[in-house]
Amino acid sequence: MNVPTYKTIHILGLGNLGKLTAHYLATSKSAPVTLLLHRSEQVNQWDEAGRSITVTTNGHSHIESSFQYEKTFESGPGNASQIHNLIVATKTYATTEALRPLRARLNADSTILFLQNGMGTIDEVTSSLFTIPSARPHYYTGIVTHGVYTKRSFSVVHAGHGSIRVGAARPSDKREYLTPSLARAASPKYLLQCLCKAPGLSTSEESEEAILRIQLQKLAINAVINPLTTIFDCLNGQLFDNPQGLVLSRLLLSEISSVISSVFASSMREKSDGEAMSNFSIPILEQIVLEAANQTAENISSMRQDMLNGRRTEIDHINGYIVEQGAKFGVDCSMNQMMVQLINEKRKLADAEIPEVFSGAMRD
């Protein structure tokens, strides 16, 4: 029996998070899952893995093979069925080009859930691919706290059980059509319901305001821990053993606090109250950064992993996003700009170099 296309969930981006999400959705039997392979090497790896995904939890491995798959780089007129539910888990910098071959298959009845680090991809995708408001898909974003690492191709270890918190998202133009009406809510609700039925993912729905707050706080965590652990070449838990790490963290957060407060306030339809804005104060942000570093003390940050493996980092959508928004709101972000520069130059710093490199900022 053919399954209606509106019930299929497509997944684009098969890194650690994409594989984990695909596996748990398939094992839950809540929806058919189609993997979108957008590079030829992915197809070879998929074949070598027996066209299955393995997830290891607490030493026990489970193999799931109930997937369909498509080669998006070979898509043509004969492969143009509509995509109703799409989960995007690509690297931020690769998102727009990975989505481009699917543009004709996505419309106002489609839902896209972005499961990614950093911010700014929704605006990029909108301006490049979905410029016509009436034809724009529903956008959702998800904040993930699961700990996952690769064992081999299409095999991951679910090392830390966390959650996925999902909520509606809007491009920064925030026009009225971006709020889905009840009549158009079937697709977003279906995708969310399927995710919630997958127990290994621990998914919950958040309000638009709550998900933006969570996303901005997660951005602050990433904008401190990711670049500093990469530059100092240390584990997350070692970052604040060095007093200079704490000083640099506070300098970054002084800029980040002003920027994300402005982003949040400008994104809300009504003026935010003091309690809501206090979530972005420097003391609160410093507390959540320290807690995140302690909770992931033995982890290698994703940016440091990318650097160690010779891959491009997501710095432009983390600290780079802070710099971009700072320019928009008139906030000096020289410390965050320095982070972008150092990471893009692949710099690592010894303790003795820190006072010289950051001399101006540390004197201030």
Coordinates of C-alpha atoms in Angstrom, one line a residue:
M1 CA 0.0 0.0 0.0
N2 CA 1.4 3.4 -1.0
V3 CA 1.8 5.9 1.9
P4 CA 0.5 9.4 1.3
T5 CA 3.3 11.8 0.7
Y6 CA 2.1 14.1 3.4
K7 CA 2.9 11.5 6.0
T8 CA 6.5 11.0 5.0
I9 CA 9.3 12.8 6.9
H10 CA 12.3 13.7 4.8
I11 CA 15.7 14.3 6.5
L12 CA 18.4 16.4 4.9
G13 CA 21.8 16.3 6.6
L14 CA 23.0 13.0 8.0
G15 CA 25.6 14.0 10.5
N16 CA 25.4 12.8 14.1
L17 CA 22.1 14.6 14.9
G18 CA 20.5 13.7 11.5
K19 CA 21.3 10.0 12.0
L20 CA 20.0 10.0 15.6
T21 CA 16.8 11.7 14.7
A22 CA 16.2 9.4 11.6
H23 CA 16.8 6.3 13.7
Y24 CA 14.5 7.1 16.5
L25 CA 11.7 8.3 14.1
A26 CA 12.0 5.0 12.2
T27 CA 12.1 2.8 15.2
S28 CA 9.0 4.5 16.7
K29 CA 7.0 3.6 13.5
S30 CA 5.3 7.0 13.8
A31 CA 6.0 8.0 10.2
P32 CA 7.8 6.8 7.1
V33 CA 11.3 8.3 6.9
T34 CA 13.1 9.2 3.7
L35 CA 16.8 10.1 3.8
L36 CA 18.0 12.8 1.4
L37 CA 21.5 12.0 0.3
H38 CA 22.9 15.2 -1.2
R39 CA 26.5 14.1 -1.9
S40 CA 27.8 11.2 -3.9
E41 CA 30.1 10.0 -1.1
Q42 CA 27.0 9.7 1.2
V43 CA 25.6 7.2 -1.2
N44 CA 28.7 5.1 -1.1
Q45 CA 28.8 5.2 2.7
W46 CA 25.1 4.4 2.8
D47 CA 25.7 1.3 0.7
E48 CA 28.7 0.3 2.8
A49 CA 26.5 0.5 6.0
G50 CA 24.0 -1.9 4.6
R51 CA 21.5 0.9 4.0
S52 CA 20.9 1.0 7.8
I53 CA 21.6 3.3 10.7
T54 CA 23.0 1.9 14.0
V55 CA 22.6 3.7 17.3
T56 CA 24.5 2.5 20.4
T57 CA 23.2 3.4 23.8
N58 CA 24.6 2.2 27.1
G59 CA 26.7 -0.4 25.2
H60 CA 23.7 -1.8 23.3
S61 CA 23.5 -1.4 19.5
H62 CA 20.3 -1.2 17.5
I63 CA 20.2 -1.4 13.8
E64 CA 17.3 0.2 11.9
S65 CA 16.9 -0.2 8.1
S66 CA 13.3 0.8 7.4
F67 CA 14.2 3.8 5.4
Q68 CA 13.6 5.1 1.9
Y69 CA 16.3 7.3 0.4
E70 CA 16.8 9.7 -2.5
K71 CA 19.8 11.1 -4.2
T72 CA 19.0 14.8 -4.4
F73 CA 22.0 15.7 -6.5
E74 CA 20.4 13.5 -9.3
S75 CA 16.9 14.8 -8.9
G76 CA 15.1 15.8 -12.1
P77 CA 11.6 16.4 -13.5
G78 CA 10.7 12.7 -12.7
N79 CA 11.5 13.1 -9.0
A80 CA 9.5 16.1 -8.0
S81 CA 6.9 14.9 -5.5
Q82 CA 6.1 17.4 -2.9
I83 CA 7.9 17.4 0.4
H84 CA 5.5 18.1 3.2
N85 CA 7.7 17.5 6.3
L86 CA 11.4 18.2 6.1
I87 CA 14.0 18.1 8.9
V88 CA 17.2 20.0 8.1
A89 CA 20.3 18.9 10.1
T90 CA 23.0 20.1 7.8
K91 CA 25.9 22.3 8.8
T92 CA 24.7 25.9 8.9
Y93 CA 27.0 27.1 6.1
A94 CA 25.8 24.3 3.8
T95 CA 22.1 24.7 4.3
T96 CA 21.0 26.9 1.4
E97 CA 22.9 25.0 -1.3
A98 CA 21.7 21.6 0.2
L99 CA 18.1 22.9 0.0
R100 CA 18.4 24.4 -3.5
P101 CA 17.7 21.1 -5.4
L102 CA 14.5 20.7 -3.3
R103 CA 13.1 24.2 -3.8
A104 CA 10.4 23.2 -6.3
R105 CA 9.2 20.5 -3.9
L106 CA 8.6 22.8 -1.0
N107 CA 5.7 25.3 -0.7
A108 CA 3.2 26.9 1.7
D109 CA 1.9 23.4 2.7
S110 CA 5.4 22.3 3.7
T111 CA 7.1 22.4 7.1
I112 CA 10.8 22.8 7.6
L113 CA 12.3 22.0 11.0
F114 CA 15.9 23.3 11.4
L115 CA 18.0 21.3 13.9
Q116 CA 21.3 23.2 13.8
N117 CA 23.8 25.1 15.8
G118 CA 24.1 28.8 15.4
M119 CA 21.6 31.3 13.9
G120 CA 21.0 33.1 10.7
T121 CA 20.2 30.2 8.3
I122 CA 16.5 30.8 8.2
D123 CA 17.1 34.4 7.0
E124 CA 19.6 33.0 4.4
V125 CA 17.2 30.3 3.1
T126 CA 14.4 32.8 3.0
S127 CA 16.3 35.5 1.0
S128 CA 17.8 32.9 -1.4
L129 CA 15.0 30.3 -1.9
F130 CA 11.7 31.4 -0.5
T131 CA 11.3 35.1 -1.4
I132 CA 7.6 34.9 -2.2
P133 CA 5.7 35.1 1.1
S134 CA 2.6 33.2 -0.1
A135 CA 4.7 30.2 -1.2
R136 CA 6.9 30.1 1.9
P137 CA 7.0 26.9 4.1
H138 CA 6.3 26.9 7.8
Y139 CA 9.5 27.3 9.7
Y140 CA 10.3 25.6 13.0
T141 CA 13.5 25.4 14.9
G142 CA 14.7 22.8 17.4
I143 CA 17.2 23.1 20.3
V144 CA 19.0 19.9 20.9
T145 CA 20.8 18.8 24.1
H146 CA 21.5 15.2 23.2
G147 CA 25.1 14.1 23.2
V148 CA 26.0 12.2 20.1
Y149 CA 29.3 11.2 18.4
T150 CA 30.2 9.2 15.4
K151 CA 31.4 5.6 15.6
R152 CA 31.6 5.1 11.9
S153 CA 29.6 6.0 8.8
F154 CA 25.9 5.7 9.6
S155 CA 26.7 4.5 13.1
V156 CA 26.6 6.8 16.2
V157 CA 26.8 6.6 19.9
H158 CA 24.0 8.3 21.9
A159 CA 26.3 9.2 24.8
G160 CA 24.1 11.7 26.6
H161 CA 20.3 11.7 26.7
G162 CA 18.9 15.1 26.5
S163 CA 15.9 16.6 24.7
I164 CA 14.7 18.4 21.6
R165 CA 12.6 21.6 22.2
V166 CA 10.8 22.7 19.1
G167 CA 9.0 26.0 18.3
A168 CA 7.8 28.1 15.4
A169 CA 10.4 30.4 14.0
R170 CA 10.3 33.5 11.7
P171 CA 12.7 35.2 9.4
S172 CA 13.8 38.6 10.8
D173 CA 11.3 40.4 8.5
K174 CA 8.6 39.0 10.9
R175 CA 5.6 39.8 8.6
E176 CA 2.1 38.8 9.6
Y177 CA 1.9 35.8 7.1
L178 CA 4.7 34.1 9.1
T179 CA 2.2 33.1 11.8
P180 CA 0.5 29.9 10.6
S181 CA -3.3 30.0 10.8
L182 CA -5.2 27.1 12.3
A183 CA -6.3 26.2 8.8
R184 CA -2.7 25.7 7.7
A185 CA -1.4 24.0 10.9
A186 CA -1.9 20.4 10.0
S187 CA 1.6 19.9 8.5
P188 CA 3.5 21.4 11.4
K189 CA 1.4 19.6 14.0
Y190 CA 1.9 16.3 12.2
L191 CA 5.7 16.6 12.2
L192 CA 5.7 17.6 15.9
Q193 CA 3.4 14.7 16.9
C194 CA 5.7 12.2 15.1
L195 CA 8.8 13.6 16.9
C196 CA 7.0 13.4 20.2
K197 CA 6.1 9.8 19.6
A198 CA 9.8 8.9 19.3
P199 CA 10.7 8.3 22.9
G200 CA 14.5 8.4 22.4
L201 CA 14.3 12.0 21.3
S202 CA 12.3 13.4 24.2
T203 CA 10.7 16.2 22.1
S204 CA 8.5 18.9 23.5
E205 CA 6.8 22.0 21.9
E206 CA 7.6 25.5 23.1
S207 CA 5.9 28.8 22.3
E208 CA 7.5 31.1 19.8
E209 CA 8.8 33.4 22.5
A210 CA 10.2 30.6 24.6
I211 CA 12.0 28.9 21.7
L212 CA 13.6 32.2 20.7
R213 CA 14.8 32.7 24.3
I214 CA 16.2 29.2 24.5
Q215 CA 17.8 29.6 21.1
L216 CA 19.5 32.8 22.0
Q217 CA 20.8 31.4 25.3
K218 CA 22.1 28.4 23.5
L219 CA 23.8 30.8 21.1
A220 CA 25.5 32.5 24.0
I221 CA 26.8 29.1 25.3
N222 CA 28.1 28.2 21.9
A223 CA 29.7 31.6 21.3
V224 CA 31.8 31.3 24.4
I225 CA 32.6 27.6 24.8
N226 CA 33.1 26.7 21.1
P227 CA 35.7 29.2 20.1
L228 CA 37.6 29.4 23.4
T229 CA 38.0 25.6 23.7
T230 CA 39.2 25.6 20.1
I231 CA 41.7 28.4 20.5
F232 CA 43.0 27.0 23.8
D233 CA 42.8 23.4 22.5
C234 CA 41.1 22.1 25.7
L235 CA 38.1 20.1 26.9
N236 CA 35.0 22.0 27.8
G237 CA 35.6 21.4 31.5
Q238 CA 39.1 22.7 31.4
L239 CA 38.2 26.0 29.9
F240 CA 37.6 27.9 33.2
D241 CA 40.4 26.2 35.1
N242 CA 42.4 29.0 33.4
P243 CA 41.6 32.4 35.0
Q244 CA 42.1 34.0 31.5
G245 CA 39.4 31.8 30.1
L246 CA 36.9 33.3 32.6
V247 CA 38.1 36.9 31.7
L248 CA 37.7 36.3 28.0
S249 CA 34.3 34.7 28.6
R250 CA 33.1 37.8 30.4
L251 CA 34.3 40.1 27.7
L252 CA 32.5 38.0 25.1
L253 CA 29.3 37.9 27.2
S254 CA 29.3 41.7 27.7
E255 CA 28.8 42.0 23.9
I256 CA 26.6 39.0 23.5
S257 CA 24.2 40.1 26.2
S258 CA 23.5 43.5 24.5
V259 CA 23.1 41.9 21.1
I260 CA 20.8 39.0 22.0
S261 CA 18.7 41.3 24.2
S262 CA 18.2 43.5 21.1
V263 CA 17.4 40.5 18.8
F264 CA 14.8 39.2 21.3
A265 CA 13.1 42.6 21.8
S266 CA 12.9 43.3 18.1
S267 CA 11.5 39.9 17.3
M268 CA 8.5 40.1 19.7
R269 CA 5.2 41.5 18.6
E270 CA 4.7 43.1 21.9
K271 CA 7.2 44.8 24.2
S272 CA 9.0 42.3 26.4
D273 CA 8.8 42.7 30.2
G274 CA 11.8 43.0 32.5
E275 CA 11.6 39.4 33.6
A276 CA 11.9 38.2 30.0
M277 CA 14.8 40.4 29.3
S278 CA 16.6 39.4 32.4
N279 CA 17.3 36.0 30.8
F280 CA 20.0 37.8 28.7
S281 CA 21.7 39.6 31.5
I282 CA 25.5 39.0 31.9
P283 CA 25.1 37.2 35.3
I284 CA 22.5 34.9 34.0
L285 CA 24.4 34.1 30.8
E286 CA 27.6 33.6 32.7
Q287 CA 25.8 31.1 35.0
I288 CA 24.3 29.1 32.1
V289 CA 27.7 29.0 30.3
L290 CA 29.5 27.7 33.4
E291 CA 26.8 25.1 33.9
A292 CA 27.0 24.0 30.3
A293 CA 30.8 23.7 30.6
N294 CA 30.5 21.6 33.8
Q295 CA 27.7 19.4 32.4
T296 CA 29.8 18.6 29.3
A297 CA 33.2 18.7 31.1
E298 CA 34.6 15.6 29.3
N299 CA 33.3 16.7 25.9
I300 CA 35.2 18.1 22.9
S301 CA 33.2 21.0 21.6
S302 CA 31.8 20.7 18.1
M303 CA 33.9 23.5 16.8
R304 CA 37.1 22.0 18.2
Q305 CA 36.1 18.6 16.7
D306 CA 35.7 20.3 13.3
M307 CA 39.1 22.0 13.6
L308 CA 40.8 18.8 14.7
N309 CA 39.4 17.0 11.8
G310 CA 40.2 19.6 9.2
R311 CA 36.6 20.6 8.6
R312 CA 35.1 24.0 8.2
T313 CA 33.6 25.4 11.5
E314 CA 30.3 27.1 12.0
I315 CA 31.9 30.2 13.5
D316 CA 30.2 32.5 11.0
H317 CA 26.8 31.4 12.2
I318 CA 27.7 31.7 15.9
N319 CA 30.1 34.5 16.8
G320 CA 29.7 35.8 13.2
Y321 CA 26.0 36.1 13.7
I322 CA 26.6 38.1 16.9
V323 CA 28.9 40.5 15.0
E324 CA 26.4 40.9 12.2
Q325 CA 23.5 41.6 14.6
G326 CA 25.7 43.9 16.6
A327 CA 26.3 46.0 13.5
K328 CA 22.5 46.1 13.0
F329 CA 21.8 47.3 16.5
G330 CA 24.8 49.5 17.0
V331 CA 26.7 47.3 19.5
D332 CA 30.5 47.1 19.3
C333 CA 31.4 43.4 19.0
S334 CA 35.2 43.6 18.6
M335 CA 35.8 40.6 20.9
N336 CA 33.4 38.4 18.9
Q337 CA 35.0 39.6 15.7
M338 CA 38.4 38.6 17.1
M339 CA 37.0 35.1 17.8
V340 CA 35.8 34.8 14.2
Q341 CA 39.2 35.9 12.9
L342 CA 41.2 33.6 15.1
I343 CA 39.1 30.6 14.3
N344 CA 39.1 31.3 10.5
E345 CA 42.9 31.6 10.8
K346 CA 43.0 28.3 12.6
R347 CA 44.9 29.9 15.5
K348 CA 45.7 28.2 18.8
L349 CA 47.0 30.3 21.7
A350 CA 49.3 29.5 24.6
D351 CA 48.6 31.2 27.9
A352 CA 51.6 33.5 27.4
E353 CA 50.1 34.8 24.1
I354 CA 46.7 35.8 25.5
P355 CA 47.6 39.2 27.0
E356 CA 49.2 40.4 23.8
V357 CA 46.5 39.1 21.4
F358 CA 43.7 40.6 23.6
S359 CA 45.6 43.4 25.1
G360 CA 43.2 46.2 24.1
A361 CA 40.1 44.3 25.3
M362 CA 41.7 43.1 28.6
R363 CA 42.9 46.6 29.5
D364 CA 39.4 48.0 29.0

